[in-house]
């Protein structure tokens, strides 16, 4: 089994209230006063108090081409992940040269060489470090990244693996997209990153153990969540069907997954749910028979920073690792997220 030795969540320095964000975005996105009213209503119902942005708010109206925004993605992502990984390694008592494997994920920008490669000389990672950059998993990728690093460490129990996630959702802003999906997304997503240090079974660094993982793909759901890639970059695909997918698929998936580990929903002490938005969290609660208090950490994360796509569930995981009081030894946690496909990923942890 692998263990989660440290998690370091980070956000950009520029921080704004939801009202400040709406005040800038509504006139920029709306074609008319009716659109402005819709945007204000949707943003106000998001459950978000504050979000962090890659750039100062006044920069967004003047952003031009996809190339310009993607250049900013590379610059800011590299800075955020340098900070996150430096912190996570220090918290785990490790050095950059100890890292054997890196899984990097993002779905809000592209780079070749990928951001993880740019970090090798900046942080002093070994030149022989093994790397897997990933694109396309979306919000799912935080949980999926934990699972894939775990898979690697099962076969390399003496080694150290890290997961790097960065999402700069604000840089995907589409000013000419007047769809309801875009209006919702501009009030929901924030910018942030996280680094997770995981260690193989033969190492001494403490942390909760990964007991098992599960991946699932929901057929005929490819048009529920995702991107359309156009001349100006990434255009959001986000339908009201997300909640229906959760209601229909999650009860059976979670029960089967826990059952093969001799557990039931009642045996989970800590729920680490992707804070995808109010409707997503409500669907998680309804489908699994949970109370709002069971997902309070996810609700709090949503209010604090918004939906950070793949990094969001890792921010919730960080809160669980630093909870006071700490989870009791032997207690279980379930981390999970969903993304384009629709796909879902589940990671079972034991303290």
mmCIF file of C-alpha atoms in Angstrom:
data_model
loop_
_atom_site.group_PDB
_atom_site.id
_atom_site.type_symbol
_atom_site.label_atom_id
_atom_site.label_comp_id
_atom_site.label_asym_id
_atom_site.label_seq_id
_atom_site.Cartn_x
_atom_site.Cartn_y
_atom_site.Cartn_z
ATOM 1 C CA UNK A 1 0.000 0.000 0.000
ATOM 2 C CA UNK A 2 1.105 3.568 -0.605
ATOM 3 C CA UNK A 3 0.662 6.429 1.864
ATOM 4 C CA UNK A 4 -0.183 10.103 1.478
ATOM 5 C CA UNK A 5 2.719 11.817 3.240
ATOM 6 C CA UNK A 6 1.815 15.479 2.550
ATOM 7 C CA UNK A 7 -0.561 17.713 0.614
ATOM 8 C CA UNK A 8 0.157 21.378 -0.140
ATOM 9 C CA UNK A 9 -2.742 23.409 -1.573
ATOM 10 C CA UNK A 10 -1.888 26.807 -3.062
ATOM 11 C CA UNK A 11 -3.808 29.661 -4.715
ATOM 12 C CA UNK A 12 -2.688 32.763 -6.641
ATOM 13 C CA UNK A 13 -2.214 36.013 -4.755
ATOM 14 C CA UNK A 14 -5.077 37.862 -6.457
ATOM 15 C CA UNK A 15 -8.257 37.304 -4.455
ATOM 16 C CA UNK A 16 -11.731 38.784 -4.967
ATOM 17 C CA UNK A 17 -15.165 38.437 -3.468
ATOM 18 C CA UNK A 18 -17.824 36.791 -5.581
ATOM 19 C CA UNK A 19 -19.591 40.151 -5.850
ATOM 20 C CA UNK A 20 -16.423 41.804 -7.207
ATOM 21 C CA UNK A 21 -16.060 39.022 -9.765
ATOM 22 C CA UNK A 22 -19.648 39.350 -10.893
ATOM 23 C CA UNK A 23 -19.324 43.125 -11.154
ATOM 24 C CA UNK A 24 -16.490 42.724 -13.669
ATOM 25 C CA UNK A 25 -17.813 39.699 -15.570
ATOM 26 C CA UNK A 26 -21.506 40.516 -16.017
ATOM 27 C CA UNK A 27 -21.009 43.580 -18.263
ATOM 28 C CA UNK A 28 -18.200 41.788 -20.104
ATOM 29 C CA UNK A 29 -20.217 38.655 -20.917
ATOM 30 C CA UNK A 30 -23.770 39.921 -21.306
ATOM 31 C CA UNK A 31 -25.356 41.016 -24.550
ATOM 32 C CA UNK A 32 -28.186 42.777 -22.735
ATOM 33 C CA UNK A 33 -29.624 43.585 -19.317
ATOM 34 C CA UNK A 34 -31.489 40.278 -19.204
ATOM 35 C CA UNK A 35 -28.205 38.419 -19.524
ATOM 36 C CA UNK A 36 -26.699 40.540 -16.760
ATOM 37 C CA UNK A 37 -29.569 39.648 -14.454
ATOM 38 C CA UNK A 38 -29.139 35.946 -15.225
ATOM 39 C CA UNK A 39 -25.397 36.090 -14.538
ATOM 40 C CA UNK A 40 -25.917 37.940 -11.260
ATOM 41 C CA UNK A 41 -28.515 35.382 -10.150
ATOM 42 C CA UNK A 42 -26.385 32.384 -11.088
ATOM 43 C CA UNK A 43 -23.236 33.753 -9.490
ATOM 44 C CA UNK A 44 -25.169 34.626 -6.341
ATOM 45 C CA UNK A 45 -26.464 31.050 -6.020
ATOM 46 C CA UNK A 46 -23.021 29.452 -6.364
ATOM 47 C CA UNK A 47 -22.291 29.125 -2.652
ATOM 48 C CA UNK A 48 -18.963 30.889 -3.198
ATOM 49 C CA UNK A 49 -17.709 33.775 -1.072
ATOM 50 C CA UNK A 50 -14.318 34.398 -2.685
ATOM 51 C CA UNK A 51 -12.134 33.203 -5.552
ATOM 52 C CA UNK A 52 -8.470 33.549 -6.478
ATOM 53 C CA UNK A 53 -7.373 34.543 -9.963
ATOM 54 C CA UNK A 54 -4.184 34.044 -11.962
ATOM 55 C CA UNK A 55 -4.125 37.735 -12.941
ATOM 56 C CA UNK A 56 -5.424 41.005 -11.497
ATOM 57 C CA UNK A 57 -9.120 41.399 -12.206
ATOM 58 C CA UNK A 58 -8.598 44.424 -14.437
ATOM 59 C CA UNK A 59 -6.451 42.360 -16.840
ATOM 60 C CA UNK A 60 -9.277 40.082 -17.981
ATOM 61 C CA UNK A 61 -11.220 42.521 -20.203
ATOM 62 C CA UNK A 62 -8.065 43.170 -22.215
ATOM 63 C CA UNK A 63 -6.901 39.562 -22.657
ATOM 64 C CA UNK A 64 -6.634 38.752 -26.348
ATOM 65 C CA UNK A 65 -5.621 35.595 -28.158
ATOM 66 C CA UNK A 66 -5.485 32.030 -26.898
ATOM 67 C CA UNK A 67 -1.710 32.256 -27.255
ATOM 68 C CA UNK A 68 -1.615 35.196 -24.836
ATOM 69 C CA UNK A 69 -3.742 33.447 -22.226
ATOM 70 C CA UNK A 70 -1.834 30.186 -22.613
ATOM 71 C CA UNK A 71 1.498 31.971 -22.127
ATOM 72 C CA UNK A 72 0.124 33.293 -18.850
ATOM 73 C CA UNK A 73 -1.023 29.774 -17.989
ATOM 74 C CA UNK A 74 2.528 28.448 -18.370
ATOM 75 C CA UNK A 75 4.052 31.273 -16.343
ATOM 76 C CA UNK A 76 1.616 31.233 -13.428
ATOM 77 C CA UNK A 77 1.268 27.428 -13.313
ATOM 78 C CA UNK A 78 5.013 26.978 -13.028
ATOM 79 C CA UNK A 79 5.207 29.490 -10.181
ATOM 80 C CA UNK A 80 2.282 27.945 -8.273
ATOM 81 C CA UNK A 81 3.503 24.375 -8.597
ATOM 82 C CA UNK A 82 7.036 25.330 -7.601
ATOM 83 C CA UNK A 83 5.589 26.751 -4.384
ATOM 84 C CA UNK A 84 3.267 23.800 -3.830
ATOM 85 C CA UNK A 85 5.828 21.058 -4.372
ATOM 86 C CA UNK A 86 8.499 22.828 -2.305
ATOM 87 C CA UNK A 87 6.021 23.045 0.591
ATOM 88 C CA UNK A 88 4.769 19.475 0.269
ATOM 89 C CA UNK A 89 8.255 17.987 0.163
ATOM 90 C CA UNK A 90 9.328 20.026 3.188
ATOM 91 C CA UNK A 91 6.238 18.887 5.087
ATOM 92 C CA UNK A 92 7.090 15.269 4.272
ATOM 93 C CA UNK A 93 10.738 15.722 5.278
ATOM 94 C CA UNK A 94 11.943 15.005 1.751
ATOM 95 C CA UNK A 95 14.107 16.737 -0.841
ATOM 96 C CA UNK A 96 13.422 17.205 -4.569
ATOM 97 C CA UNK A 97 16.120 14.644 -5.318
ATOM 98 C CA UNK A 98 14.070 12.023 -3.450
ATOM 99 C CA UNK A 99 11.258 12.140 -6.017
ATOM 100 C CA UNK A 100 11.136 9.145 -8.370
ATOM 101 C CA UNK A 101 7.800 9.654 -10.176
ATOM 102 C CA UNK A 102 5.659 12.661 -11.128
ATOM 103 C CA UNK A 103 2.056 12.616 -12.327
ATOM 104 C CA UNK A 104 1.082 16.065 -13.611
ATOM 105 C CA UNK A 105 -2.436 17.104 -14.571
ATOM 106 C CA UNK A 106 -4.253 20.157 -15.865
ATOM 107 C CA UNK A 107 -7.118 20.814 -18.239
ATOM 108 C CA UNK A 108 -6.994 24.634 -18.474
ATOM 109 C CA UNK A 109 -3.830 25.128 -20.531
ATOM 110 C CA UNK A 110 -1.227 23.286 -22.556
ATOM 111 C CA UNK A 111 2.541 23.239 -22.652
ATOM 112 C CA UNK A 112 5.220 21.175 -24.390
ATOM 113 C CA UNK A 113 7.496 20.602 -22.567
ATOM 114 C CA UNK A 114 4.859 20.147 -19.888
ATOM 115 C CA UNK A 115 4.888 22.093 -16.624
ATOM 116 C CA UNK A 116 6.371 19.168 -14.690
ATOM 117 C CA UNK A 117 9.372 19.200 -17.036
ATOM 118 C CA UNK A 118 9.847 22.931 -16.481
ATOM 119 C CA UNK A 119 10.053 22.255 -12.742
ATOM 120 C CA UNK A 120 12.999 19.842 -13.000
ATOM 121 C CA UNK A 121 15.729 22.516 -13.211
ATOM 122 C CA UNK A 122 13.805 25.019 -11.071
ATOM 123 C CA UNK A 123 13.466 22.639 -8.127
ATOM 124 C CA UNK A 124 16.420 20.323 -8.604
ATOM 125 C CA UNK A 125 14.416 17.209 -9.412
ATOM 126 C CA UNK A 126 16.614 14.393 -10.694
ATOM 127 C CA UNK A 127 17.088 14.237 -14.471
ATOM 128 C CA UNK A 128 16.009 10.573 -14.398
ATOM 129 C CA UNK A 129 12.679 11.292 -12.659
ATOM 130 C CA UNK A 130 9.815 9.452 -14.381
ATOM 131 C CA UNK A 131 6.982 11.742 -15.555
ATOM 132 C CA UNK A 132 3.421 11.267 -16.779
ATOM 133 C CA UNK A 133 1.706 14.516 -17.882
ATOM 134 C CA UNK A 134 -2.058 14.207 -18.296
ATOM 135 C CA UNK A 135 -4.687 16.333 -20.048
ATOM 136 C CA UNK A 136 -8.429 15.773 -20.436
ATOM 137 C CA UNK A 137 -9.493 14.259 -17.121
ATOM 138 C CA UNK A 138 -10.889 17.581 -15.894
ATOM 139 C CA UNK A 139 -12.212 17.753 -12.333
ATOM 140 C CA UNK A 140 -11.737 13.992 -12.038
ATOM 141 C CA UNK A 141 -7.962 14.255 -12.266
ATOM 142 C CA UNK A 142 -7.235 15.069 -8.617
ATOM 143 C CA UNK A 143 -8.694 11.762 -7.461
ATOM 144 C CA UNK A 144 -7.434 9.916 -10.549
ATOM 145 C CA UNK A 145 -3.941 11.283 -9.953
ATOM 146 C CA UNK A 146 -3.928 9.906 -6.416
ATOM 147 C CA UNK A 147 -4.945 6.524 -7.808
ATOM 148 C CA UNK A 148 -2.335 6.482 -10.577
ATOM 149 C CA UNK A 149 0.517 7.498 -8.253
ATOM 150 C CA UNK A 150 -0.677 4.745 -5.914
ATOM 151 C CA UNK A 151 -0.615 2.249 -8.805
ATOM 152 C CA UNK A 152 2.992 3.182 -9.519
ATOM 153 C CA UNK A 153 4.060 2.909 -5.879
ATOM 154 C CA UNK A 154 2.460 -0.520 -5.464
ATOM 155 C CA UNK A 155 5.053 -1.723 -7.961
ATOM 156 C CA UNK A 156 7.843 0.465 -6.524
ATOM 157 C CA UNK A 157 7.395 0.256 -2.732
ATOM 158 C CA UNK A 158 10.741 1.920 -1.926
ATOM 159 C CA UNK A 159 10.059 5.055 -3.974
ATOM 160 C CA UNK A 160 8.476 8.509 -3.729
ATOM 161 C CA UNK A 161 5.778 9.730 -6.106
ATOM 162 C CA UNK A 162 4.180 13.151 -6.406
ATOM 163 C CA UNK A 163 0.945 14.392 -7.900
ATOM 164 C CA UNK A 164 0.900 17.915 -9.327
ATOM 165 C CA UNK A 165 -2.384 19.590 -10.233
ATOM 166 C CA UNK A 166 -2.887 23.138 -11.472
ATOM 167 C CA UNK A 167 -6.015 24.725 -12.924
ATOM 168 C CA UNK A 168 -6.224 28.361 -14.026
ATOM 169 C CA UNK A 169 -9.879 28.359 -14.993
ATOM 170 C CA UNK A 170 -10.057 32.136 -15.278
ATOM 171 C CA UNK A 171 -7.736 32.051 -18.293
ATOM 172 C CA UNK A 172 -10.319 30.063 -20.261
ATOM 173 C CA UNK A 173 -12.742 33.029 -20.185
ATOM 174 C CA UNK A 174 -14.854 33.204 -23.358
ATOM 175 C CA UNK A 175 -16.280 36.696 -23.740
ATOM 176 C CA UNK A 176 -18.393 35.875 -26.801
ATOM 177 C CA UNK A 177 -20.014 32.739 -25.385
ATOM 178 C CA UNK A 178 -23.513 33.717 -24.226
ATOM 179 C CA UNK A 179 -24.589 30.198 -23.271
ATOM 180 C CA UNK A 180 -26.058 29.354 -19.881
ATOM 181 C CA UNK A 181 -23.139 26.942 -19.367
ATOM 182 C CA UNK A 182 -20.655 29.800 -19.684
ATOM 183 C CA UNK A 183 -22.675 32.033 -17.378
ATOM 184 C CA UNK A 184 -22.674 29.273 -14.741
ATOM 185 C CA UNK A 185 -18.988 28.418 -15.199
ATOM 186 C CA UNK A 186 -17.800 32.022 -14.864
ATOM 187 C CA UNK A 187 -19.404 32.128 -11.421
ATOM 188 C CA UNK A 188 -18.196 28.729 -10.266
ATOM 189 C CA UNK A 189 -14.581 28.058 -11.170
ATOM 190 C CA UNK A 190 -11.518 29.522 -9.462
ATOM 191 C CA UNK A 191 -7.755 29.205 -9.861
ATOM 192 C CA UNK A 192 -5.483 27.047 -7.730
ATOM 193 C CA UNK A 193 -3.038 24.177 -7.517
ATOM 194 C CA UNK A 194 -1.886 21.412 -5.223
ATOM 195 C CA UNK A 195 1.033 19.046 -4.749
ATOM 196 C CA UNK A 196 0.679 15.649 -3.082
ATOM 197 C CA UNK A 197 3.640 13.592 -1.876
ATOM 198 C CA UNK A 198 3.031 9.845 -1.679
ATOM 199 C CA UNK A 199 5.418 7.117 -0.571
ATOM 200 C CA UNK A 200 5.676 3.392 -1.108
ATOM 201 C CA UNK A 201 4.933 0.767 1.519
ATOM 202 C CA UNK A 202 8.570 0.176 2.478
ATOM 203 C CA UNK A 203 9.253 3.799 3.377
ATOM 204 C CA UNK A 204 8.907 5.305 6.859
ATOM 205 C CA UNK A 205 7.055 8.581 6.147
ATOM 206 C CA UNK A 206 3.682 8.541 7.943
ATOM 207 C CA UNK A 207 0.260 9.274 6.464
ATOM 208 C CA UNK A 208 -3.059 7.651 5.609
ATOM 209 C CA UNK A 209 -2.799 4.501 3.494
ATOM 210 C CA UNK A 210 -4.437 4.061 0.120
ATOM 211 C CA UNK A 211 -6.417 0.837 0.500
ATOM 212 C CA UNK A 212 -8.060 0.599 -2.924
ATOM 213 C CA UNK A 213 -9.107 2.629 -5.967
ATOM 214 C CA UNK A 214 -11.895 2.395 -8.530
ATOM 215 C CA UNK A 215 -12.480 4.011 -11.930
ATOM 216 C CA UNK A 216 -15.806 4.147 -13.726
ATOM 217 C CA UNK A 217 -17.079 5.485 -17.041
ATOM 218 C CA UNK A 218 -20.729 6.330 -17.633
ATOM 219 C CA UNK A 219 -21.855 5.398 -21.137
ATOM 220 C CA UNK A 220 -23.507 7.982 -23.416
ATOM 221 C CA UNK A 221 -22.504 10.920 -21.212
ATOM 222 C CA UNK A 222 -19.714 12.521 -23.244
ATOM 223 C CA UNK A 223 -21.766 15.673 -23.830
ATOM 224 C CA UNK A 224 -22.433 16.356 -20.130
ATOM 225 C CA UNK A 225 -19.060 17.831 -19.093
ATOM 226 C CA UNK A 226 -16.059 18.914 -21.151
ATOM 227 C CA UNK A 227 -14.564 21.436 -23.532
ATOM 228 C CA UNK A 228 -15.204 22.452 -27.102
ATOM 229 C CA UNK A 229 -11.873 23.687 -28.444
ATOM 230 C CA UNK A 230 -12.261 26.667 -30.769
ATOM 231 C CA UNK A 231 -10.244 29.516 -32.190
ATOM 232 C CA UNK A 232 -10.317 31.413 -28.899
ATOM 233 C CA UNK A 233 -9.469 28.427 -26.704
ATOM 234 C CA UNK A 234 -11.601 26.295 -24.424
ATOM 235 C CA UNK A 235 -15.387 26.674 -24.489
ATOM 236 C CA UNK A 236 -17.156 25.048 -21.542
ATOM 237 C CA UNK A 237 -19.551 22.120 -21.947
ATOM 238 C CA UNK A 238 -21.613 21.841 -18.774
ATOM 239 C CA UNK A 239 -25.142 20.478 -18.740
ATOM 240 C CA UNK A 240 -27.793 20.067 -16.076
ATOM 241 C CA UNK A 241 -27.399 16.307 -16.516
ATOM 242 C CA UNK A 242 -24.440 16.128 -14.117
ATOM 243 C CA UNK A 243 -26.731 15.713 -11.106
ATOM 244 C CA UNK A 244 -28.716 12.992 -12.893
ATOM 245 C CA UNK A 245 -25.538 11.043 -13.650
ATOM 246 C CA UNK A 246 -24.579 11.193 -9.967
ATOM 247 C CA UNK A 247 -28.033 10.113 -8.797
ATOM 248 C CA UNK A 248 -28.126 7.178 -11.217
ATOM 249 C CA UNK A 249 -24.560 5.883 -10.943
ATOM 250 C CA UNK A 250 -23.056 6.780 -7.575
ATOM 251 C CA UNK A 251 -25.115 4.632 -5.167
ATOM 252 C CA UNK A 252 -24.240 1.383 -6.913
ATOM 253 C CA UNK A 253 -20.634 2.329 -7.660
ATOM 254 C CA UNK A 254 -19.851 3.386 -4.097
ATOM 255 C CA UNK A 255 -21.648 0.437 -2.495
ATOM 256 C CA UNK A 256 -19.872 -2.062 -4.762
ATOM 257 C CA UNK A 257 -16.485 -0.436 -4.210
ATOM 258 C CA UNK A 258 -16.810 -0.310 -0.446
ATOM 259 C CA UNK A 259 -18.321 -3.804 -0.359
ATOM 260 C CA UNK A 260 -15.303 -5.392 -1.987
ATOM 261 C CA UNK A 261 -13.281 -3.914 0.888
ATOM 262 C CA UNK A 262 -15.668 -5.200 3.553
ATOM 263 C CA UNK A 263 -17.166 -1.762 4.212
ATOM 264 C CA UNK A 264 -20.450 0.089 3.842
ATOM 265 C CA UNK A 265 -21.291 3.783 3.516
ATOM 266 C CA UNK A 266 -21.826 3.890 7.291
ATOM 267 C CA UNK A 267 -18.163 2.844 7.797
ATOM 268 C CA UNK A 268 -16.771 5.976 6.117
ATOM 269 C CA UNK A 269 -15.739 8.520 8.743
ATOM 270 C CA UNK A 270 -14.383 11.242 6.427
ATOM 271 C CA UNK A 271 -15.859 12.184 3.058
ATOM 272 C CA UNK A 272 -13.474 13.949 0.656
ATOM 273 C CA UNK A 273 -15.832 14.977 -2.130
ATOM 274 C CA UNK A 274 -14.989 17.120 -5.138
ATOM 275 C CA UNK A 275 -16.664 20.510 -4.475
ATOM 276 C CA UNK A 276 -18.087 20.805 -7.967
ATOM 277 C CA UNK A 277 -20.844 23.231 -7.025
ATOM 278 C CA UNK A 278 -24.030 23.282 -4.950
ATOM 279 C CA UNK A 279 -25.993 20.969 -7.256
ATOM 280 C CA UNK A 280 -23.104 18.491 -7.426
ATOM 281 C CA UNK A 281 -22.648 18.374 -3.654
ATOM 282 C CA UNK A 282 -26.399 18.078 -3.104
ATOM 283 C CA UNK A 283 -26.484 15.179 -5.582
ATOM 284 C CA UNK A 284 -23.628 13.456 -3.747
ATOM 285 C CA UNK A 285 -25.517 13.821 -0.470
ATOM 286 C CA UNK A 286 -28.862 12.688 -1.871
ATOM 287 C CA UNK A 287 -27.533 9.712 -3.811
ATOM 288 C CA UNK A 288 -25.406 8.399 -0.935
ATOM 289 C CA UNK A 289 -27.861 9.168 1.872
ATOM 290 C CA UNK A 290 -25.515 11.669 3.530
ATOM 291 C CA UNK A 291 -26.157 14.781 5.593
ATOM 292 C CA UNK A 292 -24.766 18.176 4.675
ATOM 293 C CA UNK A 293 -22.460 17.920 7.699
ATOM 294 C CA UNK A 294 -20.819 14.843 6.128
ATOM 295 C CA UNK A 295 -19.591 17.002 3.228
ATOM 296 C CA UNK A 296 -19.077 20.196 5.220
ATOM 297 C CA UNK A 297 -15.383 20.335 4.362
ATOM 298 C CA UNK A 298 -16.258 20.316 0.652
ATOM 299 C CA UNK A 299 -18.904 23.032 1.129
ATOM 300 C CA UNK A 300 -16.357 25.123 3.045
ATOM 301 C CA UNK A 301 -13.754 24.686 0.318
ATOM 302 C CA UNK A 302 -16.269 25.720 -2.337
ATOM 303 C CA UNK A 303 -17.116 28.872 -0.400
ATOM 304 C CA UNK A 304 -13.461 29.688 0.231
ATOM 305 C CA UNK A 305 -11.968 29.260 -3.273
ATOM 306 C CA UNK A 306 -14.651 27.989 -5.686
ATOM 307 C CA UNK A 307 -14.402 24.911 -7.888
ATOM 308 C CA UNK A 308 -10.711 24.441 -8.734
ATOM 309 C CA UNK A 309 -11.350 21.584 -11.167
ATOM 310 C CA UNK A 310 -8.754 18.833 -10.579
ATOM 311 C CA UNK A 311 -7.111 20.657 -7.661
ATOM 312 C CA UNK A 312 -10.349 21.062 -5.703
ATOM 313 C CA UNK A 313 -10.590 17.588 -4.169
ATOM 314 C CA UNK A 314 -6.919 17.856 -3.169
ATOM 315 C CA UNK A 315 -7.670 21.042 -1.221
ATOM 316 C CA UNK A 316 -10.376 19.088 0.620
ATOM 317 C CA UNK A 317 -7.893 16.261 1.215
ATOM 318 C CA UNK A 318 -5.448 18.772 2.706
ATOM 319 C CA UNK A 319 -8.147 19.940 5.119
ATOM 320 C CA UNK A 320 -8.730 16.319 6.172
ATOM 321 C CA UNK A 321 -5.027 15.760 6.802
ATOM 322 C CA UNK A 322 -4.871 18.844 9.029
ATOM 323 C CA UNK A 323 -8.197 18.315 10.802
ATOM 324 C CA UNK A 324 -8.341 18.995 14.530
ATOM 325 C CA UNK A 325 -8.957 16.553 16.058
ATOM 326 C CA UNK A 326 -7.165 14.284 13.632
ATOM 327 C CA UNK A 327 -9.005 11.262 12.221
ATOM 328 C CA UNK A 328 -8.765 8.276 14.555
ATOM 329 C CA UNK A 329 -6.319 5.504 13.671
ATOM 330 C CA UNK A 330 -8.118 2.817 11.676
ATOM 331 C CA UNK A 331 -10.827 5.189 10.449
ATOM 332 C CA UNK A 332 -11.658 5.357 6.753
ATOM 333 C CA UNK A 333 -12.022 8.165 4.237
ATOM 334 C CA UNK A 334 -13.377 8.136 0.696
ATOM 335 C CA UNK A 335 -12.052 10.656 -1.813
ATOM 336 C CA UNK A 336 -13.942 10.973 -5.077
ATOM 337 C CA UNK A 337 -14.481 13.223 -8.074
ATOM 338 C CA UNK A 338 -16.095 13.145 -11.490
ATOM 339 C CA UNK A 339 -15.169 14.694 -14.799
ATOM 340 C CA UNK A 340 -15.571 14.543 -18.578
ATOM 341 C CA UNK A 341 -16.822 11.270 -19.917
ATOM 342 C CA UNK A 342 -18.689 11.293 -17.544
ATOM 343 C CA UNK A 343 -16.043 9.464 -15.539
ATOM 344 C CA UNK A 344 -15.596 9.060 -11.804
ATOM 345 C CA UNK A 345 -12.698 8.034 -9.595
ATOM 346 C CA UNK A 346 -12.786 6.738 -6.026
ATOM 347 C CA UNK A 347 -9.874 6.409 -3.572
ATOM 348 C CA UNK A 348 -10.319 4.583 -0.275
ATOM 349 C CA UNK A 349 -7.999 5.757 2.532
ATOM 350 C CA UNK A 350 -7.310 4.453 6.028
ATOM 351 C CA UNK A 351 -5.662 6.422 8.801
#
